[in-house]
CSV table of C-alpha atoms and ligand atoms in Angstrom, one decimal:
chain,number,residue,atom,x,y,z
A,1,MET,CA,17.5,3.0,-28.8
A,2,LYS,CA,15.2,1.3,-26.3
A,3,LYS,CA,11.6,2.8,-26.1
A,4,VAL,CA,10.4,4.3,-22.8
A,5,LEU,CA,6.6,4.9,-22.7
A,6,ILE,CA,5.5,7.3,-19.9
A,7,LEU,CA,1.8,7.4,-19.1
A,8,GLY,CA,0.6,10.7,-17.6
A,9,GLY,CA,1.7,14.2,-17.9
A,10,GLY,CA,1.6,15.3,-14.3
A,11,PHE,CA,4.5,16.0,-11.9
A,12,ALA,CA,5.7,12.4,-11.9
A,13,GLY,CA,5.5,11.6,-15.6
A,14,VAL,CA,6.9,15.0,-16.7
A,15,GLN,CA,9.9,14.6,-14.4
A,16,THR,CA,10.7,11.2,-15.7
A,17,ALA,CA,10.4,12.4,-19.3
A,18,ILE,CA,12.8,15.4,-18.6
A,19,GLU,CA,15.4,13.2,-16.9
A,20,LEU,CA,15.4,10.5,-19.6
A,21,GLN,CA,15.5,13.0,-22.4
A,22,LYS,CA,18.4,14.6,-20.8
A,23,SER,CA,20.3,11.2,-20.8
A,24,ASN,CA,19.8,11.1,-24.6
A,25,GLN,CA,19.9,7.3,-24.4
A,26,PHE,CA,16.2,6.4,-25.1
A,27,GLU,CA,13.3,7.1,-27.4
A,28,VAL,CA,10.9,8.8,-24.8
A,29,THR,CA,7.1,9.0,-25.4
A,30,LEU,CA,4.8,10.7,-23.0
A,31,VAL,CA,1.1,10.0,-23.2
A,32,SER,CA,-1.4,12.4,-21.6
A,33,ASP,CA,-5.1,13.0,-22.0
A,34,ARG,CA,-4.5,16.7,-21.4
A,35,ASP,CA,-2.0,18.9,-23.4
A,36,TYR,CA,-0.7,20.6,-20.3
A,37,LEU,CA,0.9,20.0,-16.9
A,38,TYR,CA,-1.3,21.4,-14.2
A,39,ILE,CA,0.5,22.8,-11.2
A,40,TYR,CA,-2.0,21.7,-8.6
A,41,PRO,CA,-0.4,23.4,-5.6
A,42,ILE,CA,-1.1,26.9,-6.9
A,43,SER,CA,-4.6,26.0,-8.3
A,44,ILE,CA,-6.1,27.0,-4.9
A,45,TRP,CA,-5.9,30.6,-6.0
A,46,VAL,CA,-8.1,30.2,-9.1
A,47,PRO,CA,-11.5,30.1,-7.1
A,48,VAL,CA,-10.5,33.3,-5.1
A,49,ARG,CA,-9.3,35.1,-8.4
A,50,ASN,CA,-5.8,35.3,-7.1
A,51,ALA,CA,-4.5,33.4,-10.1
A,52,GLU,CA,-5.9,32.9,-13.6
A,53,PHE,CA,-6.6,29.3,-14.8
A,54,ASN,CA,-3.9,29.7,-17.5
A,55,ASP,CA,-1.3,30.7,-14.9
A,56,VAL,CA,-1.6,27.2,-13.4
A,57,LYS,CA,-1.0,25.4,-16.7
A,58,VAL,CA,2.3,24.6,-18.3
A,59,PRO,CA,1.8,23.5,-21.9
A,60,LEU,CA,3.5,20.2,-22.6
A,61,ALA,CA,4.6,21.6,-25.9
A,62,ASP,CA,6.6,24.2,-24.1
A,63,ILE,CA,8.4,21.5,-22.1
A,64,ARG,CA,9.0,19.4,-25.2
A,65,ARG,CA,10.7,22.4,-26.8
A,66,LYS,CA,13.5,22.2,-24.3
A,67,TYR,CA,13.4,18.4,-23.8
A,68,PRO,CA,12.1,17.0,-27.1
A,69,PHE,CA,10.3,13.9,-26.1
A,70,GLU,CA,7.6,12.4,-28.3
A,71,LEU,CA,4.2,13.6,-27.0
A,72,VAL,CA,0.9,11.7,-27.6
A,73,ILE,CA,-2.3,13.3,-26.5
A,74,ASP,CA,-4.6,10.3,-26.0
A,75,LYS,CA,-6.4,8.5,-23.2
A,76,VAL,CA,-5.0,5.3,-21.9
A,77,LYS,CA,-7.7,2.5,-21.7
A,78,GLU,CA,-5.8,-0.7,-20.8
A,79,ILE,CA,-2.3,-1.9,-19.9
A,80,HIS,CA,-1.1,-5.3,-21.0
A,81,SER,CA,2.3,-5.8,-19.4
A,82,ALA,CA,2.5,-9.4,-20.6
A,83,ASP,CA,2.5,-8.2,-24.2
A,84,HIS,CA,4.4,-4.9,-23.6
A,85,GLN,CA,1.4,-3.0,-24.9
A,86,VAL,CA,-0.7,-0.1,-23.8
A,87,VAL,CA,-4.1,0.4,-25.5
A,88,CYS,CA,-5.2,4.1,-25.8
A,89,GLU,CA,-8.5,5.4,-27.3
A,90,ASN,CA,-6.9,6.0,-30.7
A,91,GLN,CA,-3.8,3.8,-30.9
A,92,THR,CA,-1.9,0.9,-29.4
A,93,LEU,CA,1.6,1.6,-28.2
A,94,LYS,CA,4.6,-0.8,-27.5
A,95,TYR,CA,7.5,-0.3,-25.2
A,96,ASP,CA,10.7,-1.7,-23.8
A,97,TYR,CA,10.2,0.2,-20.5
A,98,LEU,CA,6.9,1.5,-19.1
A,99,VAL,CA,6.4,4.2,-16.5
A,100,VAL,CA,2.9,4.5,-15.2
A,101,ALA,CA,2.1,7.9,-13.8
A,102,PHE,CA,-1.5,8.9,-14.5
A,103,GLY,CA,-2.5,9.7,-11.0
A,104,ALA,CA,-5.5,8.6,-9.0
A,105,ASP,CA,-9.3,8.5,-9.1
A,106,LYS,CA,-11.5,9.6,-6.2
A,107,MET,CA,-13.5,7.7,-3.7
A,108,LYS,CA,-17.2,7.6,-4.6
A,109,HIS,CA,-19.6,9.2,-2.1
A,110,LYS,CA,-23.4,9.2,-2.2
A,111,GLY,CA,-24.6,12.5,-3.6
A,112,ILE,CA,-21.1,13.6,-4.6
A,113,GLU,CA,-22.6,15.6,-7.6
A,114,ASN,CA,-23.8,18.2,-4.9
A,115,THR,CA,-20.2,19.1,-4.2
A,116,LEU,CA,-17.3,20.6,-6.0
A,117,SER,CA,-13.7,19.6,-5.5
A,118,ILE,CA,-10.5,21.6,-5.9
A,119,CYS,CA,-8.6,18.3,-6.3
A,120,GLY,CA,-10.7,17.1,-9.2
A,121,LYS,CA,-10.5,18.0,-12.9
A,122,PRO,CA,-8.6,21.3,-13.4
A,123,GLU,CA,-11.7,23.0,-14.8
A,124,VAL,CA,-13.6,22.5,-11.6
A,125,SER,CA,-11.5,25.3,-10.1
A,126,LEU,CA,-13.4,27.6,-12.5
A,127,ALA,CA,-16.8,26.3,-11.4
A,128,ILE,CA,-15.9,26.9,-7.8
A,129,ARG,CA,-14.8,30.4,-8.7
A,130,ASP,CA,-18.2,31.0,-10.4
A,131,GLU,CA,-20.1,29.7,-7.3
A,132,ILE,CA,-18.1,31.9,-5.0
A,133,ASP,CA,-18.7,34.9,-7.3
A,134,ALA,CA,-22.5,34.3,-7.2
A,135,LEU,CA,-22.5,34.2,-3.4
A,136,ILE,CA,-20.5,37.3,-3.2
A,137,GLN,CA,-23.0,38.9,-5.6
A,138,LYS,CA,-25.8,37.7,-3.3
A,139,GLY,CA,-23.9,39.2,-0.3
A,140,SER,CA,-24.4,36.4,2.1
A,141,GLY,CA,-24.3,32.6,2.4
A,142,LYS,CA,-23.0,29.4,4.0
A,143,ILE,CA,-19.9,27.7,2.7
A,144,ALA,CA,-18.7,24.2,3.9
A,145,VAL,CA,-15.2,23.0,3.1
A,146,GLY,CA,-14.1,19.5,4.0
A,147,PHE,CA,-12.2,16.3,3.0
A,148,GLY,CA,-12.7,12.6,3.4
A,149,GLY,CA,-10.6,9.5,4.1
A,150,ASN,CA,-9.8,6.2,2.4
A,151,PRO,CA,-10.0,3.4,5.1
A,152,LYS,CA,-8.0,1.1,2.8
A,153,ASP,CA,-5.1,3.6,2.3
A,154,LYS,CA,-4.3,6.3,4.8
A,155,SER,CA,-1.7,7.9,2.4
A,156,ALA,CA,-4.5,8.7,0.0
A,157,VAL,CA,-6.0,11.5,2.1
A,158,ARG,CA,-5.6,15.1,0.8
A,159,GLY,CA,-6.6,17.8,3.3
A,160,GLY,CA,-4.1,20.6,2.8
A,161,PRO,CA,-5.8,22.2,-0.2
A,162,GLY,CA,-9.0,22.2,1.7
A,163,PHE,CA,-7.5,24.3,4.6
A,164,GLU,CA,-5.8,26.5,2.1
A,165,LEU,CA,-9.1,27.1,0.2
A,166,MET,CA,-11.1,27.8,3.4
A,167,PHE,CA,-8.6,30.4,4.7
A,168,ASN,CA,-8.3,32.0,1.2
A,169,ILE,CA,-12.1,32.3,1.0
A,170,HIS,CA,-12.2,33.9,4.5
A,171,ASN,CA,-9.6,36.5,3.4
A,172,LEU,CA,-11.4,37.2,0.2
A,173,LEU,CA,-14.7,37.8,1.9
A,174,LYS,CA,-12.9,40.0,4.5
A,175,LYS,CA,-11.3,42.1,1.8
A,176,LYS,CA,-14.7,42.7,0.3
A,177,SER,CA,-16.0,43.7,3.8
A,178,ILE,CA,-18.7,41.0,3.7
A,179,ARG,CA,-17.1,38.3,5.9
A,180,GLN,CA,-19.7,38.9,8.6
A,181,ASN,CA,-22.5,37.9,6.4
A,182,PHE,CA,-21.1,34.4,5.8
A,183,GLU,CA,-21.0,31.2,7.8
A,184,LEU,CA,-17.9,29.2,7.0
A,185,THR,CA,-17.5,25.6,8.4
A,186,PHE,CA,-14.8,22.9,8.0
A,187,PHE,CA,-15.8,19.3,8.1
A,188,ALA,CA,-13.8,16.0,8.2
A,189,PRO,CA,-14.5,12.5,9.6
A,190,MET,CA,-11.3,12.4,11.6
A,191,GLU,CA,-11.2,13.7,15.2
A,192,GLU,CA,-8.0,15.7,14.4
A,193,PRO,CA,-7.8,16.6,10.7
A,194,GLY,CA,-4.3,17.8,9.8
A,195,ALA,CA,-2.7,15.7,12.6
A,196,ARG,CA,-0.4,13.9,10.0
A,197,MET,CA,1.4,17.2,9.5
A,198,GLY,CA,3.0,16.8,12.9
A,199,LYS,CA,2.9,18.1,16.5
A,200,GLY,CA,2.8,21.8,15.6
A,201,ALA,CA,0.1,21.6,13.0
A,202,LEU,CA,-3.0,21.1,15.1
A,203,PRO,CA,-2.6,24.1,17.6
A,204,MET,CA,-1.8,26.3,14.5
A,205,LEU,CA,-4.8,25.0,12.6
A,206,ASN,CA,-7.1,25.5,15.7
A,207,LYS,CA,-5.7,29.1,16.1
A,208,LEU,CA,-6.6,29.8,12.5
A,209,PHE,CA,-10.1,28.4,12.8
A,210,ASP,CA,-10.7,30.5,15.9
A,211,ARG,CA,-9.0,33.7,14.4
A,212,TYR,CA,-11.0,33.4,11.2
A,213,GLN,CA,-14.2,32.3,13.0
A,214,VAL,CA,-14.5,29.1,11.0
A,215,GLY,CA,-16.9,26.5,12.5
A,216,LYS,CA,-15.7,22.9,12.9
A,217,ARG,CA,-17.5,19.6,12.4
A,218,PHE,CA,-14.9,16.9,13.1
A,219,GLY,CA,-15.1,13.2,14.0
A,220,LYS,CA,-18.2,12.1,12.4
A,221,LYS,CA,-18.3,9.8,9.4
A,222,ILE,CA,-19.8,11.4,6.3
A,223,THR,CA,-22.6,9.3,4.8
A,224,GLY,CA,-23.3,11.4,1.8
A,225,PHE,CA,-24.4,14.8,0.4
A,226,GLU,CA,-27.8,16.2,-0.5
A,227,PRO,CA,-28.5,19.5,-2.4
A,228,GLY,CA,-27.5,22.0,0.2
A,229,SER,CA,-26.2,19.7,2.9
A,230,VAL,CA,-23.6,17.3,4.2
A,231,VAL,CA,-25.1,14.3,5.9
A,232,PHE,CA,-23.2,12.6,8.8
A,233,GLU,CA,-23.6,9.1,10.3
A,234,ASP,CA,-25.7,10.2,13.2
A,235,GLU,CA,-28.1,11.7,10.6
A,236,SER,CA,-27.2,15.2,11.5
A,237,LYS,CA,-26.7,17.6,8.6
A,238,LEU,CA,-24.5,20.6,7.8
A,239,GLU,CA,-26.4,23.0,5.7
A,240,ALA,CA,-24.4,25.1,3.0
A,241,ASP,CA,-25.1,27.0,-0.1
A,242,LEU,CA,-21.8,25.7,-1.5
A,243,ILE,CA,-20.1,22.4,-0.5
A,244,LEU,CA,-16.4,22.1,-1.3
A,245,PHE,CA,-15.3,18.6,-0.7
A,246,ILE,CA,-12.1,16.7,-1.4
A,247,PRO,CA,-12.8,12.9,-1.5
A,248,ALA,CA,-9.7,10.8,-0.7
A,249,SER,CA,-7.9,9.3,-3.6
A,250,ALA,CA,-8.6,5.8,-4.9
A,251,GLY,CA,-7.0,3.6,-7.5
A,252,HIS,CA,-7.3,4.7,-11.1
A,253,SER,CA,-10.2,2.9,-12.9
A,254,VAL,CA,-7.9,2.1,-15.9
A,255,LEU,CA,-5.9,-0.2,-13.6
A,256,GLN,CA,-9.0,-2.5,-13.3
A,257,ALA,CA,-8.6,-3.2,-17.1
A,258,SER,CA,-4.9,-3.9,-16.7
A,259,ASP,CA,-2.6,-6.7,-15.6
A,260,LEU,CA,-0.5,-4.8,-13.0
A,261,PRO,CA,-0.5,-5.9,-9.3
A,262,LEU,CA,-2.7,-3.8,-7.1
A,263,THR,CA,-3.2,-3.2,-3.4
A,264,GLU,CA,-6.7,-3.6,-1.9
A,265,ALA,CA,-7.2,0.1,-2.4
A,266,GLY,CA,-6.4,-0.2,-6.1
A,267,PHE,CA,-2.9,1.4,-6.2
A,268,ILE,CA,0.0,-0.2,-8.1
A,269,GLN,CA,2.3,-2.3,-5.9
A,270,ILE,CA,5.9,-1.2,-6.2
A,271,ASP,CA,9.2,-1.8,-4.5
A,272,ASN,CA,11.6,0.9,-3.0
A,273,PHE,CA,13.0,1.5,-6.6
A,274,CYS,CA,9.4,2.2,-7.9
A,275,GLN,CA,9.6,-1.0,-9.9
A,276,VAL,CA,6.2,-2.7,-10.2
A,277,ARG,CA,6.4,-5.9,-8.2
A,278,GLY,CA,7.2,-8.8,-10.4
A,279,LEU,CA,7.7,-6.7,-13.6
A,280,PRO,CA,11.3,-5.5,-13.9
A,281,ASP,CA,10.6,-3.2,-16.9
A,282,VAL,CA,7.6,-1.5,-15.5
A,283,TYR,CA,7.7,1.4,-13.0
A,284,ALA,CA,4.9,3.2,-11.3
A,285,ILE,CA,5.3,6.6,-9.7
A,286,GLY,CA,3.4,9.5,-8.1
A,287,ASP,CA,-0.3,9.2,-6.9
A,288,ILE,CA,-0.9,6.0,-8.8
A,289,ALA,CA,1.5,4.0,-6.8
A,290,ALA,CA,1.1,2.5,-3.4
A,291,ILE,CA,3.6,4.2,-1.1
A,292,GLU,CA,5.0,2.3,1.8
A,293,GLY,CA,6.2,4.3,4.8
A,294,PRO,CA,5.2,5.7,8.2
A,295,GLU,CA,1.5,6.0,9.0
A,296,TRP,CA,1.6,9.9,8.5
A,297,ILE,CA,2.9,9.8,5.0
A,298,ALA,CA,0.8,11.5,2.3
A,299,LYS,CA,1.0,11.5,-1.5
A,300,GLN,CA,2.5,14.8,-2.6
A,301,GLY,CA,3.8,16.5,-5.7
A,302,HIS,CA,7.4,16.6,-4.6
A,303,ILE,CA,7.2,12.9,-3.8
A,304,ALA,CA,5.8,12.3,-7.3
A,305,GLU,CA,8.8,14.3,-8.7
A,306,PHE,CA,11.6,12.4,-6.8
A,307,MET,CA,9.9,9.1,-7.7
A,308,GLY,CA,10.1,10.3,-11.3
A,309,ARG,CA,13.7,11.2,-10.9
A,310,ASN,CA,14.5,7.8,-9.3
A,311,ALA,CA,12.6,5.9,-12.0
A,312,ALA,CA,14.6,7.6,-14.8
A,313,HIS,CA,17.9,6.9,-12.9
A,314,ASN,CA,16.9,3.3,-12.3
A,315,ILE,CA,16.0,2.7,-15.9
A,316,ILE,CA,19.3,4.2,-17.0
A,317,GLU,CA,21.3,2.0,-14.6
A,318,SER,CA,19.2,-1.1,-15.6
A,319,GLU,CA,20.3,-0.6,-19.1
A,320,LYS,CA,24.0,-0.2,-18.0
A,321,GLY,CA,23.5,-3.5,-16.1
A,322,THR,CA,24.4,-2.0,-12.7
A,323,SER,CA,22.6,-2.4,-9.4
A,324,ASN,CA,23.2,1.3,-8.5
A,325,LYS,CA,19.5,2.0,-7.9
A,326,LYS,CA,17.8,4.8,-6.0
A,327,GLY,CA,15.0,4.1,-3.5
A,328,TYR,CA,12.2,6.5,-2.6
A,329,GLN,CA,11.5,5.5,1.0
A,330,GLU,CA,14.4,7.1,2.8
A,331,HIS,CA,13.3,10.5,1.4
A,332,LEU,CA,9.7,10.3,2.4
A,333,ASN,CA,8.5,13.5,4.1
A,334,ILE,CA,5.7,16.0,4.3
A,335,LEU,CA,6.7,19.3,2.9
A,336,CYS,CA,4.3,22.1,2.1
A,337,VAL,CA,3.7,25.8,2.4
A,338,MET,CA,0.2,26.1,3.5
A,339,ASP,CA,-1.2,29.3,2.1
A,340,THR,CA,-3.9,31.4,3.9
A,341,GLY,CA,-4.2,34.2,1.3
A,342,ASP,CA,-2.5,36.7,3.7
A,343,GLY,CA,0.5,34.6,4.8
A,344,ALA,CA,1.4,30.8,5.1
A,345,ALA,CA,2.9,28.2,7.3
A,346,PHE,CA,5.9,26.2,6.3
A,347,VAL,CA,5.2,22.6,7.3
A,348,PHE,CA,7.9,19.8,7.4
A,349,ARG,CA,7.8,16.3,8.8
A,350,ASN,CA,10.1,13.3,8.3
A,351,SER,CA,10.9,10.3,10.5
A,352,GLN,CA,13.3,12.3,12.6
A,353,LYS,CA,11.6,15.6,13.1
A,354,SER,CA,8.6,17.7,12.4
A,355,PHE,CA,8.2,21.5,12.6
A,356,LEU,CA,5.9,24.2,11.5
A,357,ILE,CA,7.0,27.9,10.9
A,358,PRO,CA,4.3,30.6,10.7
A,359,MET,CA,5.2,33.0,8.0
A,360,PRO,CA,2.7,35.9,8.0
A,361,VAL,CA,2.6,37.8,4.7
A,362,VAL,CA,6.0,36.6,3.3
A,363,GLY,CA,4.8,33.0,3.3
A,364,HIS,CA,2.1,33.8,0.7
A,365,TRP,CA,4.7,35.5,-1.6
A,366,MET,CA,7.1,32.5,-1.1
A,367,LYS,CA,4.4,30.2,-2.4
A,368,LYS,CA,3.7,32.6,-5.3
A,369,GLY,CA,7.5,32.6,-6.0
A,370,TRP,CA,7.6,28.8,-5.8
A,371,GLY,CA,4.8,28.6,-8.5
A,372,THR,CA,6.8,30.8,-10.9
A,373,TYR,CA,10.0,28.8,-10.1
A,374,SER,CA,8.2,25.5,-10.7
A,375,LYS,CA,6.8,26.6,-14.1
A,376,LEU,CA,10.2,28.2,-15.3
A,377,THR,CA,12.2,25.0,-14.3
A,378,LYS,CA,9.8,22.7,-16.3
A,379,VAL,CA,10.5,24.6,-19.5
A,380,GLY,CA,14.2,24.9,-18.8
A,381,LYS,CA,14.2,28.7,-18.3
A,382,PHE,CA,15.6,28.4,-14.8
A,383,PRO,CA,17.9,25.8,-13.3
A,384,ARG,CA,16.6,23.4,-10.7
A,385,LEU,CA,17.9,24.2,-7.3
A,386,PRO,CA,19.1,21.2,-5.1
A,387,GLY,CA,16.3,19.8,-3.0
A,388,MET,CA,13.6,22.0,-4.5
B,1,LIG,C1,-5.5,21.3,-5.1
B,1,LIG,C2,-4.2,20.6,-4.8
B,1,LIG,C3,-3.2,21.1,-4.1
B,1,LIG,C4,-2.0,20.4,-3.8
B,1,LIG,N1,-1.0,21.0,-3.2
B,1,LIG,C5,0.2,20.4,-3.0
B,1,LIG,C6,1.3,21.1,-2.4
B,1,LIG,O1,1.1,22.2,-2.0
B,1,LIG,N2,2.4,20.3,-2.2
B,1,LIG,C7,2.6,19.1,-2.8
B,1,LIG,O2,3.7,18.5,-2.6
B,1,LIG,N3,1.5,18.5,-3.3
B,1,LIG,C8,0.4,19.1,-3.5
B,1,LIG,N4,-0.7,18.4,-4.1
B,1,LIG,C9,-0.6,17.0,-4.5
B,1,LIG,C10,0.1,16.9,-5.9
B,1,LIG,O3,-0.4,17.8,-6.7
B,1,LIG,C11,0.0,15.5,-6.4
B,1,LIG,O4,0.6,14.6,-5.4
B,1,LIG,C12,0.7,15.4,-7.8
B,1,LIG,O5,0.0,16.1,-8.7
B,1,LIG,C13,0.7,13.9,-8.2
B,1,LIG,O6,1.4,13.9,-9.4
B,1,LIG,P1,1.1,12.7,-10.4
B,1,LIG,O7,1.9,13.0,-11.7
B,1,LIG,O8,1.2,11.4,-9.8
B,1,LIG,O9,-0.5,12.9,-10.9
B,1,LIG,P2,-1.3,14.0,-11.5
B,1,LIG,O10,-0.7,15.3,-11.2
B,1,LIG,O11,-2.7,13.7,-11.1
B,1,LIG,O12,-1.0,13.8,-13.1
B,1,LIG,C14,-1.7,12.7,-13.8
B,1,LIG,C15,-1.6,13.0,-15.2
B,1,LIG,O13,-2.1,11.8,-16.0
B,1,LIG,C16,-3.1,12.3,-16.9
B,1,LIG,N5,-4.1,11.2,-17.0
B,1,LIG,C17,-5.0,10.8,-16.2
B,1,LIG,N6,-5.7,9.7,-16.7
B,1,LIG,C18,-5.2,9.4,-17.8
B,1,LIG,C19,-5.5,8.5,-18.9
B,1,LIG,N7,-6.5,7.6,-18.7
B,1,LIG,N8,-4.7,8.6,-20.0
B,1,LIG,C20,-3.8,9.5,-20.2
B,1,LIG,N9,-3.5,10.4,-19.3
B,1,LIG,C21,-4.1,10.4,-18.1
B,1,LIG,C22,-3.7,13.6,-16.3
B,1,LIG,O14,-4.3,14.4,-17.3
B,1,LIG,C23,-2.4,14.2,-15.7
B,1,LIG,O15,-1.8,14.9,-16.7
B,1,LIG,C24,-1.9,19.1,-4.3
B,1,LIG,C25,-2.9,18.5,-5.1
B,1,LIG,C26,-4.1,19.2,-5.3
B,1,LIG,C27,-5.2,18.5,-6.1
């Protein structure tokens, strides 16, 4: 059997491992530096104590029980595609096919240590929770939530979890009857953060900011962070006891020690079939890959998953010697249930249409339900529904 080596145990890598294992035609090995899949979309509830940290994790061992791929817990250090080799901290691995899926790093900002990010390492959600708890204990404070851009790759921006976190914090403080003692402000360098979600999104976001009395600082470049403040290009500052900032994604640092073709922003160059340009036996999927598509496109979990499914299909077809390959580009869309803690909005955009459906109360429970569904399907305890 040919050996497929999958690097990364996130949405993209796990989906590829499941599909290839189901085909029973390959020796599949997945390498991850953590022993669990982290379901990022539901991690926004950890800081507001609406979910436990462990509820967001799916142990890779549980996924393996249903789909028995080989699991290696190790850190990838270098990829040498010319020698079909991957160097990890504790071993060097060989492959016939390689699937690179270990996500992205973050843009570096001056003074970033004065902020916490819900999109960083999973454990940071606990640090955010502790900081919010401390402010609640104190009874008052200023909280700033924001996100940044990557001028070299617009698809690398991640704002959705910032909005969700801000609205969830508002509702938490309201429930505790102390909302009036807090100043909440959202900041972003774009004039219209959230615009990529489509026509309906901006009026809805503005309505929520007004209804929840969240201040806005938009359209000014962020030059850095200091203890207790965000600093903007005109030298104005936004003061806050807690700064929750999501830097845009940047190419993974391991790729700098590898021989794969990269874009200027440091993401791996792929074709429509997720094949790395010039390397027919190497695929790159999920956040680590450079996605080509309309200017509004964003890297998302469901895109990582369908790239994973396509990569598996394309490897299987390559082995059969057919040209029956599946591309990712025609399926590009934005799809999310943006949670507010007391409801949600269903957001959809593709090249033909865009719409947003407000779903008070029920939307929150739909997202909760999706979290359970996502975890159960990964361990094979619930069938995958078409399109979900
Ligand atoms: C807070 C948050 C909320 C989100 N909400 C949504 C949402 O509602 N809807 C949606 O569609 N998308 C959402 N996303 C985006 C989505 O989670 C990502 O697009 C998705 O996780 C990308 O999957 P991935 O497998 O490419 O990368 P990741 O999920 O980042 O997985 C990468 C994996 O590689 C491992 N790894 C990293 N470096 C190494 C190394 N050197 N060696 C070995 N292993 C390594 C990591 O441990 C991890 O297991 C959200 C993201 C965040 C952060």
